[in-house]
PDB file of C-alpha atoms in Angstrom:
ATOM      1  CA  UNK A1425       0.006   0.014  -0.031  1.00  0.00           C
ATOM      2  CA  UNK A1426       0.995   3.648  -0.712  1.00  0.00           C
ATOM      3  CA  UNK A1427       3.803   2.543  -2.976  1.00  0.00           C
ATOM      4  CA  UNK A1428       5.327   5.547  -4.876  1.00  0.00           C
ATOM      5  CA  UNK A1429       8.119   3.952  -6.960  1.00  0.00           C
ATOM      6  CA  UNK A1430       8.636   6.017 -10.111  1.00  0.00           C
ATOM      7  CA  UNK A1431       6.715   8.961  -8.751  1.00  0.00           C
ATOM      8  CA  UNK A1432       8.527  12.343  -8.521  1.00  0.00           C
ATOM      9  CA  UNK A1433       7.697  14.690  -5.642  1.00  0.00           C
ATOM     10  CA  UNK A1434       8.544  18.272  -5.014  1.00  0.00           C
ATOM     11  CA  UNK A1435       8.448  19.399  -1.332  1.00  0.00           C
ATOM     12  CA  UNK A1436       8.752  22.869  -0.589  1.00  0.00           C
ATOM     13  CA  UNK A1437      10.078  23.939   2.875  1.00  0.00           C
ATOM     14  CA  UNK A1438      11.906  20.766   3.091  1.00  0.00           C
ATOM     15  CA  UNK A1439      14.474  21.999   5.519  1.00  0.00           C
ATOM     16  CA  UNK A1440      11.906  22.457   8.262  1.00  0.00           C
ATOM     17  CA  UNK A1441      10.772  19.860  10.666  1.00  0.00           C
ATOM     18  CA  UNK A1442       7.509  18.835   8.997  1.00  0.00           C
ATOM     19  CA  UNK A1443       8.879  19.227   5.544  1.00  0.00           C
ATOM     20  CA  UNK A1444      11.906  17.118   6.019  1.00  0.00           C
ATOM     21  CA  UNK A1445       9.789  14.274   7.498  1.00  0.00           C
ATOM     22  CA  UNK A1446       7.312  14.486   4.533  1.00  0.00           C
ATOM     23  CA  UNK A1447      10.232  14.170   2.142  1.00  0.00           C
ATOM     24  CA  UNK A1448      11.640  11.187   4.209  1.00  0.00           C
ATOM     25  CA  UNK A1449       8.433   9.435   4.154  1.00  0.00           C
ATOM     26  CA  UNK A1450       7.656   9.974   0.324  1.00  0.00           C
ATOM     27  CA  UNK A1451      11.359   8.842  -0.312  1.00  0.00           C
ATOM     28  CA  UNK A1452      10.835   5.677   1.933  1.00  0.00           C
ATOM     29  CA  UNK A1453       7.752   4.898  -0.213  1.00  0.00           C
ATOM     30  CA  UNK A1454       9.854   4.819  -3.372  1.00  0.00           C
ATOM     31  CA  UNK A1455       9.453   8.341  -4.681  1.00  0.00           C
ATOM     32  CA  UNK A1456      12.079  10.569  -6.143  1.00  0.00           C
ATOM     33  CA  UNK A1457      12.086  13.778  -4.139  1.00  0.00           C
ATOM     34  CA  UNK A1458      13.109  17.365  -4.958  1.00  0.00           C
ATOM     35  CA  UNK A1459      13.955  19.255  -1.720  1.00  0.00           C
ATOM     36  CA  UNK A1460      13.241  22.971  -1.838  1.00  0.00           C
ATOM     37  CA  UNK A1461      13.872  25.583   0.757  1.00  0.00           C
ATOM     38  CA  UNK A1462      15.989  28.736   1.314  1.00  0.00           C
ATOM     39  CA  UNK A1463      18.687  27.278   3.339  1.00  0.00           C
ATOM     40  CA  UNK A1464      20.762  25.055   1.141  1.00  0.00           C
ATOM     41  CA  UNK A1465      22.991  23.378   3.912  1.00  0.00           C
ATOM     42  CA  UNK A1466      20.108  21.418   5.555  1.00  0.00           C
ATOM     43  CA  UNK A1467      18.662  20.543   2.255  1.00  0.00           C
ATOM     44  CA  UNK A1468      22.034  19.068   1.153  1.00  0.00           C
ATOM     45  CA  UNK A1469      22.403  17.203   4.479  1.00  0.00           C
ATOM     46  CA  UNK A1470      18.969  15.818   4.087  1.00  0.00           C
ATOM     47  CA  UNK A1471      19.520  14.754   0.400  1.00  0.00           C
ATOM     48  CA  UNK A1472      22.758  12.890   1.395  1.00  0.00           C
ATOM     49  CA  UNK A1473      20.874  11.235   4.325  1.00  0.00           C
ATOM     50  CA  UNK A1474      18.274   9.936   1.822  1.00  0.00           C
ATOM     51  CA  UNK A1475      20.207   8.953  -1.189  1.00  0.00           C
ATOM     52  CA  UNK A1476      20.479   9.286  -5.027  1.00  0.00           C
ATOM     53  CA  UNK A1477      16.766   9.773  -5.542  1.00  0.00           C
ATOM     54  CA  UNK A1478      17.081  12.927  -3.489  1.00  0.00           C
ATOM     55  CA  UNK A1479      17.639  16.298  -5.283  1.00  0.00           C
ATOM     56  CA  UNK A1480      18.289  19.659  -3.939  1.00  0.00           C
ATOM     57  CA  UNK A1481      16.372  22.600  -5.634  1.00  0.00           C
ATOM     58  CA  UNK A1482      16.856  25.786  -3.458  1.00  0.00           C
ATOM     59  CA  UNK A1483      14.212  28.509  -3.898  1.00  0.00           C
ATOM     60  CA  UNK A1484      13.183  31.768  -2.202  1.00  0.00           C
ATOM     61  CA  UNK A1485       9.472  31.695  -2.294  1.00  0.00           C
ATOM     62  CA  UNK A1486       9.294  35.329  -1.698  1.00  0.00           C
ATOM     63  CA  UNK A1487      10.870  35.988  -4.921  1.00  0.00           C
ATOM     64  CA  UNK A1488       8.199  35.562  -7.715  1.00  0.00           C
ATOM     65  CA  UNK A1489      10.718  34.849 -10.483  1.00  0.00           C
ATOM     66  CA  UNK A1490      12.261  32.085  -8.338  1.00  0.00           C
ATOM     67  CA  UNK A1491       8.914  30.575  -7.814  1.00  0.00           C
ATOM     68  CA  UNK A1492       8.102  30.708 -11.600  1.00  0.00           C
ATOM     69  CA  UNK A1493      11.322  28.701 -12.218  1.00  0.00           C
ATOM     70  CA  UNK A1494      10.964  26.093  -9.462  1.00  0.00           C
ATOM     71  CA  UNK A1495       8.647  23.578 -11.286  1.00  0.00           C
ATOM     72  CA  UNK A1496      11.137  23.681 -14.297  1.00  0.00           C
ATOM     73  CA  UNK A1497      14.166  23.151 -12.029  1.00  0.00           C
ATOM     74  CA  UNK A1498      12.492  20.270 -10.262  1.00  0.00           C
ATOM     75  CA  UNK A1499      11.427  18.827 -13.632  1.00  0.00           C
ATOM     76  CA  UNK A1500      15.116  19.025 -14.922  1.00  0.00           C
ATOM     77  CA  UNK A1501      16.311  17.215 -11.857  1.00  0.00           C
ATOM     78  CA  UNK A1502      13.737  14.447 -11.860  1.00  0.00           C
ATOM     79  CA  UNK A1503      12.157  14.299 -15.186  1.00  0.00           C
ATOM     80  CA  UNK A1504       8.818  15.590 -14.069  1.00  0.00           C
ATOM     81  CA  UNK A1505       6.691  16.431 -11.051  1.00  0.00           C
ATOM     82  CA  UNK A1506       3.932  13.971 -10.248  1.00  0.00           C
ATOM     83  CA  UNK A1507       3.411  15.111  -6.655  1.00  0.00           C
ATOM     84  CA  UNK A1508       3.594  18.675  -5.388  1.00  0.00           C
ATOM     85  CA  UNK A1509       3.618  19.216  -1.578  1.00  0.00           C
ATOM     86  CA  UNK A1510       3.222  22.920  -0.793  1.00  0.00           C
ATOM     87  CA  UNK A1511       4.712  22.780   2.740  1.00  0.00           C
ATOM     88  CA  UNK A1512       6.741  26.106   3.056  1.00  0.00           C
ATOM     89  CA  UNK A1513       5.214  28.658   5.284  1.00  0.00           C
ATOM     90  CA  UNK A1514       6.183  31.673   7.176  1.00  0.00           C
ATOM     91  CA  UNK A1515       4.744  33.535  10.116  1.00  0.00           C
ATOM     92  CA  UNK A1516       4.749  37.170  10.914  1.00  0.00           C
ATOM     93  CA  UNK A1517       2.598  37.193  13.925  1.00  0.00           C
ATOM     94  CA  UNK A1518       1.281  40.392  15.241  1.00  0.00           C
ATOM     95  CA  UNK A1519      -2.159  41.641  16.682  1.00  0.00           C
ATOM     96  CA  UNK A1520      -4.215  42.929  13.765  1.00  0.00           C
ATOM     97  CA  UNK A1521      -4.278  46.493  14.909  1.00  0.00           C
ATOM     98  CA  UNK A1522      -0.520  46.497  14.988  1.00  0.00           C
ATOM     99  CA  UNK A1523       0.133  44.330  11.860  1.00  0.00           C
ATOM    100  CA  UNK A1524       1.959  46.132   9.136  1.00  0.00           C
ATOM    101  CA  UNK A1525       1.122  45.906   5.612  1.00  0.00           C
ATOM    102  CA  UNK A1526       4.409  44.268   5.007  1.00  0.00           C
ATOM    103  CA  UNK A1527       3.712  41.568   7.665  1.00  0.00           C
ATOM    104  CA  UNK A1528       0.395  40.906   6.031  1.00  0.00           C
ATOM    105  CA  UNK A1529       1.715  40.825   2.361  1.00  0.00           C
ATOM    106  CA  UNK A1530       4.884  38.775   3.176  1.00  0.00           C
ATOM    107  CA  UNK A1531       2.667  35.884   4.584  1.00  0.00           C
ATOM    108  CA  UNK A1532       0.246  36.180   1.823  1.00  0.00           C
ATOM    109  CA  UNK A1533       2.905  36.054  -0.768  1.00  0.00           C
ATOM    110  CA  UNK A1534       4.751  33.125   0.458  1.00  0.00           C
ATOM    111  CA  UNK A1535       2.064  30.930   1.986  1.00  0.00           C
ATOM    112  CA  UNK A1536      -0.719  31.524  -0.529  1.00  0.00           C
ATOM    113  CA  UNK A1537       0.549  33.266  -3.789  1.00  0.00           C
ATOM    114  CA  UNK A1538       3.622  31.144  -4.197  1.00  0.00           C
ATOM    115  CA  UNK A1539       1.767  27.943  -3.403  1.00  0.00           C
ATOM    116  CA  UNK A1540      -0.919  28.850  -5.966  1.00  0.00           C
ATOM    117  CA  UNK A1541       1.749  29.793  -8.567  1.00  0.00           C
ATOM    118  CA  UNK A1542       3.460  26.239  -8.112  1.00  0.00           C
ATOM    119  CA  UNK A1543       0.124  24.555  -8.423  1.00  0.00           C
ATOM    120  CA  UNK A1544      -0.516  26.322 -11.667  1.00  0.00           C
ATOM    121  CA  UNK A1545       2.857  25.602 -13.033  1.00  0.00           C
ATOM    122  CA  UNK A1546       2.669  21.934 -12.049  1.00  0.00           C
ATOM    123  CA  UNK A1547      -0.567  21.404 -13.805  1.00  0.00           C
ATOM    124  CA  UNK A1548       0.792  21.055 -17.344  1.00  0.00           C
ATOM    125  CA  UNK A1549       2.901  18.011 -16.613  1.00  0.00           C
ATOM    126  CA  UNK A1550       0.164  16.373 -14.527  1.00  0.00           C
ATOM    127  CA  UNK A1551      -2.436  16.993 -17.187  1.00  0.00           C
ATOM    128  CA  UNK A1552      -0.411  15.366 -19.896  1.00  0.00           C
ATOM    129  CA  UNK A1553       0.469  12.427 -17.601  1.00  0.00           C
ATOM    130  CA  UNK A1554      -3.342  12.086 -16.614  1.00  0.00           C
ATOM    131  CA  UNK A1555      -2.058  11.743 -12.942  1.00  0.00           C
ATOM    132  CA  UNK A1556      -1.119  14.123 -10.305  1.00  0.00           C
ATOM    133  CA  UNK A1557      -1.236  14.816  -6.580  1.00  0.00           C
ATOM    134  CA  UNK A1558      -1.211  18.162  -4.924  1.00  0.00           C
ATOM    135  CA  UNK A1559      -0.956  18.159  -1.266  1.00  0.00           C
ATOM    136  CA  UNK A1560      -1.061  21.479   0.360  1.00  0.00           C
ATOM    137  CA  UNK A1561      -0.107  21.913   3.989  1.00  0.00           C
ATOM    138  CA  UNK A1562      -2.472  24.326   5.787  1.00  0.00           C
ATOM    139  CA  UNK A1563      -3.105  24.757   9.391  1.00  0.00           C
ATOM    140  CA  UNK A1564      -5.823  24.225  12.110  1.00  0.00           C
ATOM    141  CA  UNK A1565      -5.906  28.005  12.313  1.00  0.00           C
ATOM    142  CA  UNK A1566      -7.077  28.347   8.773  1.00  0.00           C
ATOM    143  CA  UNK A1567     -10.220  26.687  10.095  1.00  0.00           C
ATOM    144  CA  UNK A1568     -10.470  28.208  13.580  1.00  0.00           C
ATOM    145  CA  UNK A1569      -8.535  31.442  13.531  1.00  0.00           C
ATOM    146  CA  UNK A1570      -6.003  32.490  16.064  1.00  0.00           C
ATOM    147  CA  UNK A1571      -5.200  35.840  17.836  1.00  0.00           C
ATOM    148  CA  UNK A1572      -2.054  37.412  16.414  1.00  0.00           C
ATOM    149  CA  UNK A1573      -2.426  35.424  13.083  1.00  0.00           C
ATOM    150  CA  UNK A1574      -4.780  37.294  10.937  1.00  0.00           C
ATOM    151  CA  UNK A1575      -2.398  37.029   7.973  1.00  0.00           C
ATOM    152  CA  UNK A1576      -1.508  33.289   8.546  1.00  0.00           C
ATOM    153  CA  UNK A1577      -4.950  32.265   9.141  1.00  0.00           C
ATOM    154  CA  UNK A1578      -6.100  34.087   5.992  1.00  0.00           C
ATOM    155  CA  UNK A1579      -3.419  32.600   3.889  1.00  0.00           C
ATOM    156  CA  UNK A1580      -4.051  29.085   5.086  1.00  0.00           C
ATOM    157  CA  UNK A1581      -7.837  29.482   4.541  1.00  0.00           C
ATOM    158  CA  UNK A1582      -7.245  30.881   1.204  1.00  0.00           C
ATOM    159  CA  UNK A1583      -5.059  27.919   0.392  1.00  0.00           C
ATOM    160  CA  UNK A1584      -8.109  25.610   1.291  1.00  0.00           C
ATOM    161  CA  UNK A1585     -10.394  27.595  -1.089  1.00  0.00           C
ATOM    162  CA  UNK A1586      -7.808  27.516  -3.880  1.00  0.00           C
ATOM    163  CA  UNK A1587      -7.281  23.792  -3.538  1.00  0.00           C
ATOM    164  CA  UNK A1588     -11.064  23.178  -3.763  1.00  0.00           C
ATOM    165  CA  UNK A1589     -11.322  25.354  -6.873  1.00  0.00           C
ATOM    166  CA  UNK A1590      -8.447  23.618  -8.666  1.00  0.00           C
ATOM    167  CA  UNK A1591      -9.583  20.274  -7.550  1.00  0.00           C
ATOM    168  CA  UNK A1592     -12.821  20.727  -9.432  1.00  0.00           C
ATOM    169  CA  UNK A1593     -11.004  21.864 -12.585  1.00  0.00           C
ATOM    170  CA  UNK A1594      -8.728  19.053 -12.884  1.00  0.00           C
ATOM    171  CA  UNK A1595     -10.523  16.108 -11.254  1.00  0.00           C
ATOM    172  CA  UNK A1596     -11.511  14.572 -14.601  1.00  0.00           C
ATOM    173  CA  UNK A1597      -7.699  14.335 -15.464  1.00  0.00           C
ATOM    174  CA  UNK A1598      -6.692  12.121 -12.611  1.00  0.00           C
ATOM    175  CA  UNK A1599      -5.326  14.911 -10.619  1.00  0.00           C
ATOM    176  CA  UNK A1600      -6.302  15.378  -7.006  1.00  0.00           C
ATOM    177  CA  UNK A1601      -5.772  18.452  -4.915  1.00  0.00           C
ATOM    178  CA  UNK A1602      -6.082  18.115  -1.088  1.00  0.00           C
ATOM    179  CA  UNK A1603      -4.849  19.685   2.121  1.00  0.00           C
ATOM    180  CA  UNK A1604      -3.336  18.449   5.397  1.00  0.00           C
ATOM    181  CA  UNK A1605      -4.063  20.813   8.241  1.00  0.00           C
ATOM    182  CA  UNK A1606      -1.777  20.186  11.218  1.00  0.00           C
ATOM    183  CA  UNK A1607      -2.546  21.348  14.631  1.00  0.00           C
ATOM    184  CA  UNK A1608       0.361  21.718  17.240  1.00  0.00           C
ATOM    185  CA  UNK A1609       3.256  19.638  16.084  1.00  0.00           C
ATOM    186  CA  UNK A1610       6.490  19.129  18.050  1.00  0.00           C
ATOM    187  CA  UNK A1611       9.337  20.677  15.988  1.00  0.00           C
ATOM    188  CA  UNK A1612      12.471  22.496  16.864  1.00  0.00           C
ATOM    189  CA  UNK A1613      10.148  25.627  16.935  1.00  0.00           C
ATOM    190  CA  UNK A1614       8.060  24.158  19.736  1.00  0.00           C
ATOM    191  CA  UNK A1615      11.037  22.831  21.603  1.00  0.00           C
ATOM    192  CA  UNK A1616      11.658  26.452  22.415  1.00  0.00           C
ATOM    193  CA  UNK A1617       8.454  26.768  24.556  1.00  0.00           C
ATOM    194  CA  UNK A1618       8.666  26.537  28.329  1.00  0.00           C
ATOM    195  CA  UNK A1619       7.244  23.534  30.082  1.00  0.00           C
ATOM    196  CA  UNK A1620       4.518  25.689  31.434  1.00  0.00           C
ATOM    197  CA  UNK A1621       3.523  26.724  27.975  1.00  0.00           C
ATOM    198  CA  UNK A1622       3.688  23.232  26.652  1.00  0.00           C
ATOM    199  CA  UNK A1623       1.355  22.148  29.426  1.00  0.00           C
ATOM    200  CA  UNK A1624      -1.080  25.122  28.671  1.00  0.00           C
ATOM    201  CA  UNK A1625      -1.133  23.963  25.014  1.00  0.00           C
ATOM    202  CA  UNK A1626      -1.479  20.266  25.703  1.00  0.00           C
ATOM    203  CA  UNK A1627      -4.474  21.013  28.052  1.00  0.00           C
ATOM    204  CA  UNK A1628      -6.488  22.211  24.910  1.00  0.00           C
ATOM    205  CA  UNK A1629      -5.596  18.997  22.918  1.00  0.00           C
ATOM    206  CA  UNK A1630      -7.933  15.938  23.614  1.00  0.00           C
ATOM    207  CA  UNK A1631      -5.129  13.691  22.771  1.00  0.00           C
ATOM    208  CA  UNK A1632      -3.111  15.284  25.558  1.00  0.00           C
ATOM    209  CA  UNK A1633       0.079  15.881  23.611  1.00  0.00           C
ATOM    210  CA  UNK A1634       1.445  17.506  20.445  1.00  0.00           C
ATOM    211  CA  UNK A1635       1.630  15.651  17.306  1.00  0.00           C
ATOM    212  CA  UNK A1636       4.706  14.468  15.514  1.00  0.00           C
ATOM    213  CA  UNK A1637       6.028  15.265  12.136  1.00  0.00           C
ATOM    214  CA  UNK A1638       5.560  11.572  11.176  1.00  0.00           C
ATOM    215  CA  UNK A1639       1.844  11.849  11.921  1.00  0.00           C
ATOM    216  CA  UNK A1640       1.589  14.618   9.442  1.00  0.00           C
ATOM    217  CA  UNK A1641       3.840  12.965   6.864  1.00  0.00           C
ATOM    218  CA  UNK A1642       1.700   9.849   7.012  1.00  0.00           C
ATOM    219  CA  UNK A1643      -1.435  11.804   5.968  1.00  0.00           C
ATOM    220  CA  UNK A1644       0.578  13.329   3.119  1.00  0.00           C
ATOM    221  CA  UNK A1645       1.699   9.962   1.981  1.00  0.00           C
ATOM    222  CA  UNK A1646      -1.789   8.668   1.918  1.00  0.00           C
ATOM    223  CA  UNK A1647      -2.983  11.708  -0.227  1.00  0.00           C
ATOM    224  CA  UNK A1648      -0.027  11.356  -2.531  1.00  0.00           C
ATOM    225  CA  UNK A1649      -0.790   7.705  -3.166  1.00  0.00           C
ATOM    226  CA  UNK A1650      -2.635   6.069  -5.984  1.00  0.00           C
ATOM    227  CA  UNK A1651      -5.020   4.610  -3.385  1.00  0.00           C
ATOM    228  CA  UNK A1652      -6.300   8.108  -2.583  1.00  0.00           C
ATOM    229  CA  UNK A1653      -7.340   8.620  -6.102  1.00  0.00           C
ATOM    230  CA  UNK A1654     -10.970   9.338  -5.107  1.00  0.00           C
ATOM    231  CA  UNK A1655     -10.395  11.779  -2.552  1.00  0.00           C
ATOM    232  CA  UNK A1656     -10.027  15.360  -3.847  1.00  0.00           C
ATOM    233  CA  UNK A1657     -10.847  18.844  -2.395  1.00  0.00           C
ATOM    234  CA  UNK A1658     -10.630  17.393   1.166  1.00  0.00           C
ATOM    235  CA  UNK A1659      -8.884  18.819   4.214  1.00  0.00           C
ATOM    236  CA  UNK A1660      -7.348  16.032   6.646  1.00  0.00           C
ATOM    237  CA  UNK A1661      -7.084  17.528  10.019  1.00  0.00           C
ATOM    238  CA  UNK A1662      -4.137  16.123  11.924  1.00  0.00           C
ATOM    239  CA  UNK A1663      -4.692  17.818  15.376  1.00  0.00           C
ATOM    240  CA  UNK A1664      -5.212  15.340  18.143  1.00  0.00           C
ATOM    241  CA  UNK A1665      -8.859  16.344  18.357  1.00  0.00           C
ATOM    242  CA  UNK A1666      -8.037  19.984  18.953  1.00  0.00           C
ATOM    243  CA  UNK A1667     -10.617  21.209  16.450  1.00  0.00           C
ATOM    244  CA  UNK A1668     -13.213  18.870  14.964  1.00  0.00           C
ATOM    245  CA  UNK A1669     -14.026  20.547  11.786  1.00  0.00           C
TER     246      UNK A1669
ATOM    247  CA  UNK B 677      -0.580  24.117 -45.188  1.00  0.00           C
ATOM    248  CA  UNK B 678      -2.113  20.739 -45.821  1.00  0.00           C
ATOM    249  CA  UNK B 679       0.750  19.261 -43.694  1.00  0.00           C
ATOM    250  CA  UNK B 680      -0.104  21.604 -40.704  1.00  0.00           C
ATOM    251  CA  UNK B 681      -3.791  20.819 -41.295  1.00  0.00           C
ATOM    252  CA  UNK B 682      -3.157  16.966 -41.204  1.00  0.00           C
ATOM    253  CA  UNK B 683      -1.003  17.200 -38.036  1.00  0.00           C
ATOM    254  CA  UNK B 684      -3.603  19.493 -36.298  1.00  0.00           C
ATOM    255  CA  UNK B 685      -6.347  17.006 -37.312  1.00  0.00           C
ATOM    256  CA  UNK B 686      -4.384  14.172 -35.842  1.00  0.00           C
ATOM    257  CA  UNK B 687      -3.936  15.848 -32.539  1.00  0.00           C
ATOM    258  CA  UNK B 688      -7.781  16.721 -32.326  1.00  0.00           C
ATOM    259  CA  UNK B 689      -8.668  13.087 -33.149  1.00  0.00           C
ATOM    260  CA  UNK B 690      -6.313  11.761 -30.506  1.00  0.00           C
ATOM    261  CA  UNK B 691      -7.261  14.104 -27.755  1.00  0.00           C
ATOM    262  CA  UNK B 692     -11.136  14.471 -28.340  1.00  0.00           C
ATOM    263  CA  UNK B 693     -11.645  10.960 -29.691  1.00  0.00           C
ATOM    264  CA  UNK B 694     -13.855  12.334 -32.636  1.00  0.00           C
ATOM    265  CA  UNK B 695     -14.324  10.934 -35.933  1.00  0.00           C
ATOM    266  CA  UNK B 696     -11.977  12.615 -38.448  1.00  0.00           C
ATOM    267  CA  UNK B 697     -14.913  13.321 -40.880  1.00  0.00           C
ATOM    268  CA  UNK B 698     -16.462  15.665 -38.314  1.00  0.00           C
ATOM    269  CA  UNK B 699     -13.403  17.840 -38.101  1.00  0.00           C
ATOM    270  CA  UNK B 700     -14.324  20.494 -40.791  1.00  0.00           C
ATOM    271  CA  UNK B 701     -12.874  24.028 -41.317  1.00  0.00           C
ATOM    272  CA  UNK B 702     -15.590  25.474 -39.241  1.00  0.00           C
ATOM    273  CA  UNK B 703     -16.009  22.841 -36.672  1.00  0.00           C
ATOM    274  CA  UNK B 704     -15.980  24.361 -33.166  1.00  0.00           C
ATOM    275  CA  UNK B 705     -13.973  22.551 -30.606  1.00  0.00           C
ATOM    276  CA  UNK B 706     -16.612  23.096 -27.825  1.00  0.00           C
ATOM    277  CA  UNK B 707     -19.943  23.240 -29.791  1.00  0.00           C
ATOM    278  CA  UNK B 708     -19.260  20.532 -32.490  1.00  0.00           C
ATOM    279  CA  UNK B 709     -16.428  18.451 -31.191  1.00  0.00           C
ATOM    280  CA  UNK B 710     -17.519  17.915 -27.621  1.00  0.00           C
ATOM    281  CA  UNK B 711     -14.625  19.631 -25.910  1.00  0.00           C
ATOM    282  CA  UNK B 712     -14.912  21.203 -22.560  1.00  0.00           C
ATOM    283  CA  UNK B 713     -12.990  24.302 -21.491  1.00  0.00           C
ATOM    284  CA  UNK B 714     -10.098  22.165 -20.110  1.00  0.00           C
ATOM    285  CA  UNK B 715      -9.872  20.226 -23.401  1.00  0.00           C
ATOM    286  CA  UNK B 716      -9.150  23.501 -25.365  1.00  0.00           C
ATOM    287  CA  UNK B 717      -6.411  24.337 -22.882  1.00  0.00           C
ATOM    288  CA  UNK B 718      -4.885  20.928 -23.478  1.00  0.00           C
ATOM    289  CA  UNK B 719      -5.299  21.115 -27.303  1.00  0.00           C
ATOM    290  CA  UNK B 720      -3.450  24.570 -27.172  1.00  0.00           C
ATOM    291  CA  UNK B 721      -0.736  22.807 -25.145  1.00  0.00           C
ATOM    292  CA  UNK B 722      -0.538  19.947 -27.673  1.00  0.00           C
ATOM    293  CA  UNK B 723      -0.308  22.365 -30.519  1.00  0.00           C
ATOM    294  CA  UNK B 724       2.452  24.326 -28.846  1.00  0.00           C
ATOM    295  CA  UNK B 725       4.544  21.131 -28.350  1.00  0.00           C
ATOM    296  CA  UNK B 726       3.730  19.638 -31.849  1.00  0.00           C
ATOM    297  CA  UNK B 727       4.799  22.694 -33.631  1.00  0.00           C
ATOM    298  CA  UNK B 728       7.338  24.112 -31.195  1.00  0.00           C
ATOM    299  CA  UNK B 729       5.528  27.552 -30.962  1.00  0.00           C
ATOM    300  CA  UNK B 730       4.105  29.637 -28.049  1.00  0.00           C
ATOM    301  CA  UNK B 731       0.362  30.490 -28.162  1.00  0.00           C
ATOM    302  CA  UNK B 732      -0.323  33.488 -25.875  1.00  0.00           C
ATOM    303  CA  UNK B 733      -3.388  33.263 -23.761  1.00  0.00           C
ATOM    304  CA  UNK B 734      -5.143  35.955 -25.761  1.00  0.00           C
ATOM    305  CA  UNK B 735      -4.534  34.275 -29.076  1.00  0.00           C
ATOM    306  CA  UNK B 736      -5.694  30.854 -27.476  1.00  0.00           C
ATOM    307  CA  UNK B 737      -8.909  32.340 -26.608  1.00  0.00           C
ATOM    308  CA  UNK B 738      -9.493  33.117 -30.256  1.00  0.00           C
ATOM    309  CA  UNK B 739      -8.784  29.590 -31.334  1.00  0.00           C
ATOM    310  CA  UNK B 740     -12.368  28.265 -31.351  1.00  0.00           C
ATOM    311  CA  UNK B 741     -12.597  26.103 -34.403  1.00  0.00           C
ATOM    312  CA  UNK B 742     -10.332  23.801 -36.362  1.00  0.00           C
ATOM    313  CA  UNK B 743      -9.792  26.461 -38.901  1.00  0.00           C
ATOM    314  CA  UNK B 744      -8.747  28.917 -36.455  1.00  0.00           C
ATOM    315  CA  UNK B 745      -6.048  26.547 -35.155  1.00  0.00           C
ATOM    316  CA  UNK B 746      -4.696  25.901 -38.468  1.00  0.00           C
ATOM    317  CA  UNK B 747      -4.654  29.542 -39.541  1.00  0.00           C
ATOM    318  CA  UNK B 748      -2.855  30.567 -36.211  1.00  0.00           C
ATOM    319  CA  UNK B 749      -0.294  27.815 -36.489  1.00  0.00           C
ATOM    320  CA  UNK B 750       0.398  28.431 -40.119  1.00  0.00           C
ATOM    321  CA  UNK B 751       1.029  32.143 -39.367  1.00  0.00           C
ATOM    322  CA  UNK B 752       3.173  31.265 -36.352  1.00  0.00           C
ATOM    323  CA  UNK B 753       5.175  28.223 -37.448  1.00  0.00           C
TER     324      UNK B 753
END
């Protein structure tokens, strides 16, 4: 089950905790992976950890021209892109009344506009192949909102809407477009929280703990698989029951 | 001209699965040959590849019939 031999996956934000685990999981299922991110050193380290089917394709998603070239670069590296995982994301948290136009725009540009651009660019190859998988990593806050994250919540909710629209356009061509919405996931970012902060967070999660990157990656693997061919326009929530939406 | 016409016809037959006899000069991809809007996008992509040309979006919108396609490609190729 969930065998990806011969498939070629592009994962953005592959230097981060969740992105790296998604890349490992897809690779372990047999896929070739193109690892994208802004920091080249961790990408190169991950690529050498994985093996010869891993390729490093650095890209700064806040640069529109770089975004435009990423699918092409990944295609040159692997021969095509069958699976696109839009995982990269940034935060510029601030209360709405204090949020600057730049804080708003940066988050929309990277989390929403770059993902949309990559989806559009990837469609040509997937349409020709009559097979394609797009998995967008959104967030529980796209469904619930979160104080201080008006920009981030808007971008993630926007990505859900965009996914559903595209899913309808290309469903007849064997291409699915879905989202995985993680809740609190233990990564180097959450390691920085104090024990008190972690306890407070865990008390809001029915499962009583944060999720792991592996638990997010498993959902991505399913949606990337041939077995998930009849699921499209869906959002899989991986949040320990924190929000049942 | 006839060479281009034959190649375009071959792509349309393959892509839309229609009888070659139905592909006349004025045959509309959508109204006469059963294409949907996504099919027309794919046809344009196929023409671009077959003939090594770029068909800009505004030109693509004007390619409604088989004759339109042959005319555009003949001028561009």
